XYZ file of N, CA and C in Angstrom:
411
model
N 36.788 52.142 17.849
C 38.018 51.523 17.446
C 37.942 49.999 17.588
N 37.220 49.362 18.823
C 36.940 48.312 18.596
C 36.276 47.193 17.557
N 35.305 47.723 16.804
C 34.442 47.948 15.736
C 35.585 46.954 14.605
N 36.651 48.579 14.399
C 37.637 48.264 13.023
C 38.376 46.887 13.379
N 38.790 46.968 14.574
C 39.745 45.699 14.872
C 39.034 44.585 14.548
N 37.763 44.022 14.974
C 37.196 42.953 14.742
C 37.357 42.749 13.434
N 37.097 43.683 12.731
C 36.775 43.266 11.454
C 37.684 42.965 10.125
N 38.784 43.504 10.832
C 40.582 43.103 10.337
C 40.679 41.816 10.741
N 40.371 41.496 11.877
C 40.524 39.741 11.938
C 39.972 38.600 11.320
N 38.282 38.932 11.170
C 37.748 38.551 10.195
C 38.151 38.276 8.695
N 38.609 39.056 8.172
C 38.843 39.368 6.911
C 40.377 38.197 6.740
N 39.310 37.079 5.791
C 39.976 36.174 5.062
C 39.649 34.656 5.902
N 38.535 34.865 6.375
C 38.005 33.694 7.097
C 37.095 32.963 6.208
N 36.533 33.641 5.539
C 35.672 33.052 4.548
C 36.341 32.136 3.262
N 37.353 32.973 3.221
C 38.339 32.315 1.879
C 39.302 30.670 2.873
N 39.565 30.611 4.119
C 39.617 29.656 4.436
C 38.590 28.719 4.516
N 37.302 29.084 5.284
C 36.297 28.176 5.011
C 36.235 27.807 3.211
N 36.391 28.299 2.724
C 35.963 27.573 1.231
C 37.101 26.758 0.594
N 38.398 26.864 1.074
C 39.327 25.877 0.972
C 39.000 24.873 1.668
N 38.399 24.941 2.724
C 38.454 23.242 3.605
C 36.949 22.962 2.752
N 36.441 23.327 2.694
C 34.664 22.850 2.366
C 35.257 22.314 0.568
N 35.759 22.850 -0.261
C 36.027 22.318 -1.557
C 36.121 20.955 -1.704
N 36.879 20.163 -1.153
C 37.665 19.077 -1.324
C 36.339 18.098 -0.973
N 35.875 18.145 0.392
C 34.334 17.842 0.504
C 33.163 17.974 -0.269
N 33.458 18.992 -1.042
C 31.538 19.545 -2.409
C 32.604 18.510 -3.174
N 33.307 18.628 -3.474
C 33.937 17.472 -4.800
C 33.517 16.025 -4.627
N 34.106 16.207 -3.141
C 33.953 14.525 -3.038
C 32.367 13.830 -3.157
N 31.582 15.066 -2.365
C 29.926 14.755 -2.726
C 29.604 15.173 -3.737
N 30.464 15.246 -4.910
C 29.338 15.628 -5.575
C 30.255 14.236 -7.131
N 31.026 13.824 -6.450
C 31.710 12.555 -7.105
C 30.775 11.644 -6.791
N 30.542 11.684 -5.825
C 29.688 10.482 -5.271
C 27.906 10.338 -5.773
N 27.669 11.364 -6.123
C 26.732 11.785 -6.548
C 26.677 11.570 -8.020
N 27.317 11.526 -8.605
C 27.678 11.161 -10.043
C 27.744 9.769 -9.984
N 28.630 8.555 -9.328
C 28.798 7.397 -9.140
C 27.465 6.967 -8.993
N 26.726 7.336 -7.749
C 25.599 7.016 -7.780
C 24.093 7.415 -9.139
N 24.348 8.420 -9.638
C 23.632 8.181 -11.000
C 23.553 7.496 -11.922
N 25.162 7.127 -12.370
C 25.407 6.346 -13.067
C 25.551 4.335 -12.728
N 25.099 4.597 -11.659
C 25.209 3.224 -11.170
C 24.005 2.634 -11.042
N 22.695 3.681 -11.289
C 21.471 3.516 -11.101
C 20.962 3.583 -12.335
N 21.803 4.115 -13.611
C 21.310 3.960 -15.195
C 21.677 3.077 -15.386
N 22.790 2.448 -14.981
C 23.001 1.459 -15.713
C 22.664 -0.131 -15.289
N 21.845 -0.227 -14.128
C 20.989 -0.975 -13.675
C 19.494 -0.862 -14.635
N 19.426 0.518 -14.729
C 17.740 0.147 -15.865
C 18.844 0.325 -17.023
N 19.659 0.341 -17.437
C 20.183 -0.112 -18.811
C 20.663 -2.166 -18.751
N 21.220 -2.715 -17.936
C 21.115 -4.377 -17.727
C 19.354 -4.594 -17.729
N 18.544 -3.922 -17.068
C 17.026 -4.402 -16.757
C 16.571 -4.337 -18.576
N 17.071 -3.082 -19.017
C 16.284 -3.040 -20.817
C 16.719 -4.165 -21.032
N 17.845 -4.145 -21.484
C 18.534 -5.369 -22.063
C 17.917 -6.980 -21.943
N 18.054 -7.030 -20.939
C 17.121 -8.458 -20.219
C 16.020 -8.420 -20.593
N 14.914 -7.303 -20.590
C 13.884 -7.403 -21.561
C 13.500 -7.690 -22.662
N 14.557 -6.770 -23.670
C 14.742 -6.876 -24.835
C 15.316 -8.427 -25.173
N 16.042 -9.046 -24.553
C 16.614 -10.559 -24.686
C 15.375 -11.437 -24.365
N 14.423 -10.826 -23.212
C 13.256 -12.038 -23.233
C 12.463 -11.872 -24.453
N 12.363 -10.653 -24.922
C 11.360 -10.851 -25.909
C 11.224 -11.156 -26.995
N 12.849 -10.875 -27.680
C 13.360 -11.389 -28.643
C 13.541 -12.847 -28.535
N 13.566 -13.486 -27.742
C 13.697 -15.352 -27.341
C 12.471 -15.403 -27.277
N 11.193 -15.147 -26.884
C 9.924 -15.402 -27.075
C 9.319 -15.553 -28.055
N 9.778 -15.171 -29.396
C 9.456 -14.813 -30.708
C 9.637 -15.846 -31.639
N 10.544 -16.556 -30.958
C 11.275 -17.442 -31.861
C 10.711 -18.728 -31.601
N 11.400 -20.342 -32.120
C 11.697 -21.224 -32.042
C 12.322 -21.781 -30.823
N 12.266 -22.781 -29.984
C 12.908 -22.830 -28.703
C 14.928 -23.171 -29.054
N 14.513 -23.963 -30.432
C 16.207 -24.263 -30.496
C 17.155 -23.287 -30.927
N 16.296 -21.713 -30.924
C 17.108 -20.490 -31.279
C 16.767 -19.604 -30.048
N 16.154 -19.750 -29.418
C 16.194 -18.995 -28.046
C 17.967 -18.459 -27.465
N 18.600 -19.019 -27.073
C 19.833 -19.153 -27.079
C 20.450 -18.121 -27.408
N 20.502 -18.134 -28.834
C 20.839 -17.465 -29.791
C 20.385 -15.694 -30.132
N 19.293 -15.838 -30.163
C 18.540 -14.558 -30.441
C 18.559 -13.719 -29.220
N 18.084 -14.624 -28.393
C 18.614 -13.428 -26.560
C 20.014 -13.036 -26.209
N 20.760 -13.659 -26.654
C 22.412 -13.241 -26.653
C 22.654 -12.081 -27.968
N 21.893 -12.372 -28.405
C 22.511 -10.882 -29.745
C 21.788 -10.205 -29.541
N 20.014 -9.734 -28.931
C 19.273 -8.880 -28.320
C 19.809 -8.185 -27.365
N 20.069 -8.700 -26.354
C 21.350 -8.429 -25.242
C 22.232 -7.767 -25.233
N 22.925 -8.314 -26.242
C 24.536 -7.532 -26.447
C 24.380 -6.715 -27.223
N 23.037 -6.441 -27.909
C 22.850 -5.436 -29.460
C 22.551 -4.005 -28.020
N 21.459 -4.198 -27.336
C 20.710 -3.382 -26.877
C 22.249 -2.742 -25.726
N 22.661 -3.653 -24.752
C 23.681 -3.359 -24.389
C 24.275 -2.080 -25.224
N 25.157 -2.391 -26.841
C 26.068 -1.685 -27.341
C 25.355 -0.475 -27.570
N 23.831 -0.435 -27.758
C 23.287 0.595 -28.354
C 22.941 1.846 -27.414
N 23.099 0.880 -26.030
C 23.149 2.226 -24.887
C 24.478 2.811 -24.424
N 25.252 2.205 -25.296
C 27.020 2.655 -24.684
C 26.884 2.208 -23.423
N 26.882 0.549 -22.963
C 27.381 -0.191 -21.613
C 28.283 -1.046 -22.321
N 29.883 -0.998 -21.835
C 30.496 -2.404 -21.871
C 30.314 -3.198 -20.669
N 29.927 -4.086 -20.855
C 30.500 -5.075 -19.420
C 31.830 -5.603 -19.829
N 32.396 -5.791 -19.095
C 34.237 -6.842 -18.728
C 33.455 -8.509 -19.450
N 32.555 -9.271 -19.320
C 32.314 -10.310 -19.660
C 30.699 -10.438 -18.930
N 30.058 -9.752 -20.041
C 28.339 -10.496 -19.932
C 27.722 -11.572 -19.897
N 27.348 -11.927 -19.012
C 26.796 -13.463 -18.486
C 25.365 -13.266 -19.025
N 24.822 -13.895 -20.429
C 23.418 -14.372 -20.143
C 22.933 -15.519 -20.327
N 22.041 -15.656 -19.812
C 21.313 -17.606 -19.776
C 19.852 -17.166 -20.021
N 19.402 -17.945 -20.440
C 18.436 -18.479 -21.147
C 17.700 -19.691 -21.026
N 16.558 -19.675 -20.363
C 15.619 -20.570 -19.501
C 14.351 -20.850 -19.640
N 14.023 -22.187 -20.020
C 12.271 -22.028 -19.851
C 11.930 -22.555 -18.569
N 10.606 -22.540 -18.393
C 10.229 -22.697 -17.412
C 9.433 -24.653 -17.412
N 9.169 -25.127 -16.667
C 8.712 -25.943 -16.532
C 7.855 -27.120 -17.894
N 6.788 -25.980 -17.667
C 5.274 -26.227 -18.609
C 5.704 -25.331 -20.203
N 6.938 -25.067 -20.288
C 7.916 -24.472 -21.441
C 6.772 -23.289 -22.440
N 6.338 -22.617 -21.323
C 5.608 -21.400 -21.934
C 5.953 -20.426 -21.492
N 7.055 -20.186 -20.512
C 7.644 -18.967 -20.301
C 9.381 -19.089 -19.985
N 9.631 -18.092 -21.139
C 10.884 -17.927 -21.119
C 11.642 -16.141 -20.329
N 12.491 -17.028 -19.544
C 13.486 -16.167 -18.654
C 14.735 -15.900 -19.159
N 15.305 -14.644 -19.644
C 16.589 -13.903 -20.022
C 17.040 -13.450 -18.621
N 18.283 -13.733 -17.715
C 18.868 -13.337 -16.825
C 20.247 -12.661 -17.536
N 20.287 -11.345 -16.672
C 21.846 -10.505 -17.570
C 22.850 -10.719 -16.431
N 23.731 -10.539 -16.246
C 24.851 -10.228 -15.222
C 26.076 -9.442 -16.084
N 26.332 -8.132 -15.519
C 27.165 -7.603 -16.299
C 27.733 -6.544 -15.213
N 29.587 -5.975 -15.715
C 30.047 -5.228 -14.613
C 30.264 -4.376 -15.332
N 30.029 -3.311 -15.264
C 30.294 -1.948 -16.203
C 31.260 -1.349 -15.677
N 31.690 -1.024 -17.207
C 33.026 -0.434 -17.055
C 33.323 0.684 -15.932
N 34.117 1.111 -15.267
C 34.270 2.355 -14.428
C 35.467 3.016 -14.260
N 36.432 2.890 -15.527
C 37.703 3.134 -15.330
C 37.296 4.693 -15.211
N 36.777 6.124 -15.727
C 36.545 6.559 -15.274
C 35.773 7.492 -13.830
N 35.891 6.413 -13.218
C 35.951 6.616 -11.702
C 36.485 6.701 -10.838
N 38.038 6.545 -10.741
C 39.664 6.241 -10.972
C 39.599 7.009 -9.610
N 39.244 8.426 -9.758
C 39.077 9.649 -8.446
C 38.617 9.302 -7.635
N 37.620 8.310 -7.480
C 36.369 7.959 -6.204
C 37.638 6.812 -5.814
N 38.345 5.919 -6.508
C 38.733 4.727 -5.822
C 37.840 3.795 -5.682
N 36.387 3.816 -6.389
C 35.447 2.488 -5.924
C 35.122 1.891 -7.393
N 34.226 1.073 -7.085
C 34.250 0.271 -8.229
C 32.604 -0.161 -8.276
N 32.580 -0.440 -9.762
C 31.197 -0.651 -10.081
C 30.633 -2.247 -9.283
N 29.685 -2.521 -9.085
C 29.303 -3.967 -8.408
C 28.570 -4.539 -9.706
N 28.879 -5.832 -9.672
C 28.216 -6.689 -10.783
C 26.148 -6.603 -10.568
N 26.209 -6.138 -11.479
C 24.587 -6.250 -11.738
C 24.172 -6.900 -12.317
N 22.633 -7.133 -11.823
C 21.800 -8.661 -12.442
C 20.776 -8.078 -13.064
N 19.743 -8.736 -13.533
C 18.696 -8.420 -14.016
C 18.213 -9.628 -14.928
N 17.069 -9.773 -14.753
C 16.321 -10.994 -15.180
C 15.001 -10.539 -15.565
N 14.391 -10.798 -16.466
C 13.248 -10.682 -17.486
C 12.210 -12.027 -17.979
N 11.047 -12.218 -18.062
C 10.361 -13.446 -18.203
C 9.177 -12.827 -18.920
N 9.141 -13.658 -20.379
C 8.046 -13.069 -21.386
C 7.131 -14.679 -21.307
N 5.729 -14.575 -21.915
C 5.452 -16.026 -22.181
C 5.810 -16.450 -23.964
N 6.003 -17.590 -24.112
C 6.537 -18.089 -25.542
C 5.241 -17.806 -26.445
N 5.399 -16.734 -27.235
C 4.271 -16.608 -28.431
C 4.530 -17.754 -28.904
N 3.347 -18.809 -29.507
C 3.179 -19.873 -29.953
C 2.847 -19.676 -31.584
N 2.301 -18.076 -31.744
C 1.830 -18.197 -33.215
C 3.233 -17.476 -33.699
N 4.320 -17.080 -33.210
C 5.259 -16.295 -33.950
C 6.281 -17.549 -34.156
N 6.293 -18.478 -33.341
C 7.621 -19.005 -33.617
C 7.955 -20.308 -32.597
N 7.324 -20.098 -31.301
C 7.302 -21.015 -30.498
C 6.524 -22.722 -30.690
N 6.823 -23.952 -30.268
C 6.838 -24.684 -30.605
C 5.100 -25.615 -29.854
């Protein structure tokens, strides 16, 4: 008789444990999502910055400027990243044979609304040398 009793008490302990544990697998597994997407879209600013050095390498120095800002923002749109306001600059170096594309961009995260956190501004910087037979001076 002892046996049955235990096991009447038992019964519905498990269905409490999985109410308290829920709210917790959500929250890790929110967080877990935040963190994926916060780590693509760091090698999505890093493409970009690439794609902006290399496209400015190609060119003329008085279109550098120019061509890494629409490389940038092309490659950007083409991976589905908005940033709030994309910062890029455009730099040679010294001895003006290597050119540097730096990105800074904050991606959007209004769908993250549930976590309460927010995306951090990411950088990324890229340095090609100036092809001289395509365009460079």
């Amino acid at each position: 008789m002892k046996g049955v009793c235990r096991v009447v008490r038992d019964r519905g302990s498990v269905a409490v444990e999985i109410v308290l544990l829920t709210p917790v697998l959500v929250i890790f597994t929110l967080f877990a999502v935040f963190g994926g997407r916060a780590t693509e879209a760091m090698s999505d600013v890093r493409h970009a910055a690439d794609q902006g050095a290399r496209a400015a390498s190609m060119v003329s120095r008085n279109r550098m400027d120019v061509v890494a800002r629409e490389a940038v923002l092309t490659d950007l749109r083409n991976r589905n990243i908005t940033c709030a306001a994309p910062g890029i600059e455009t730099s040679l170096d010294a001895s003006r044979r290597f050119v540097t594309v730096a990105v800074t961009c904050r991606p959007d995260d209004r769908d993250l609304g549930l976590l309460d956190v927010s995306m951090p501004e990411l950088r990324a910087s890229s340095t090609e040398v100036v092809d001289t037979y395509r365009g460079g001076d």
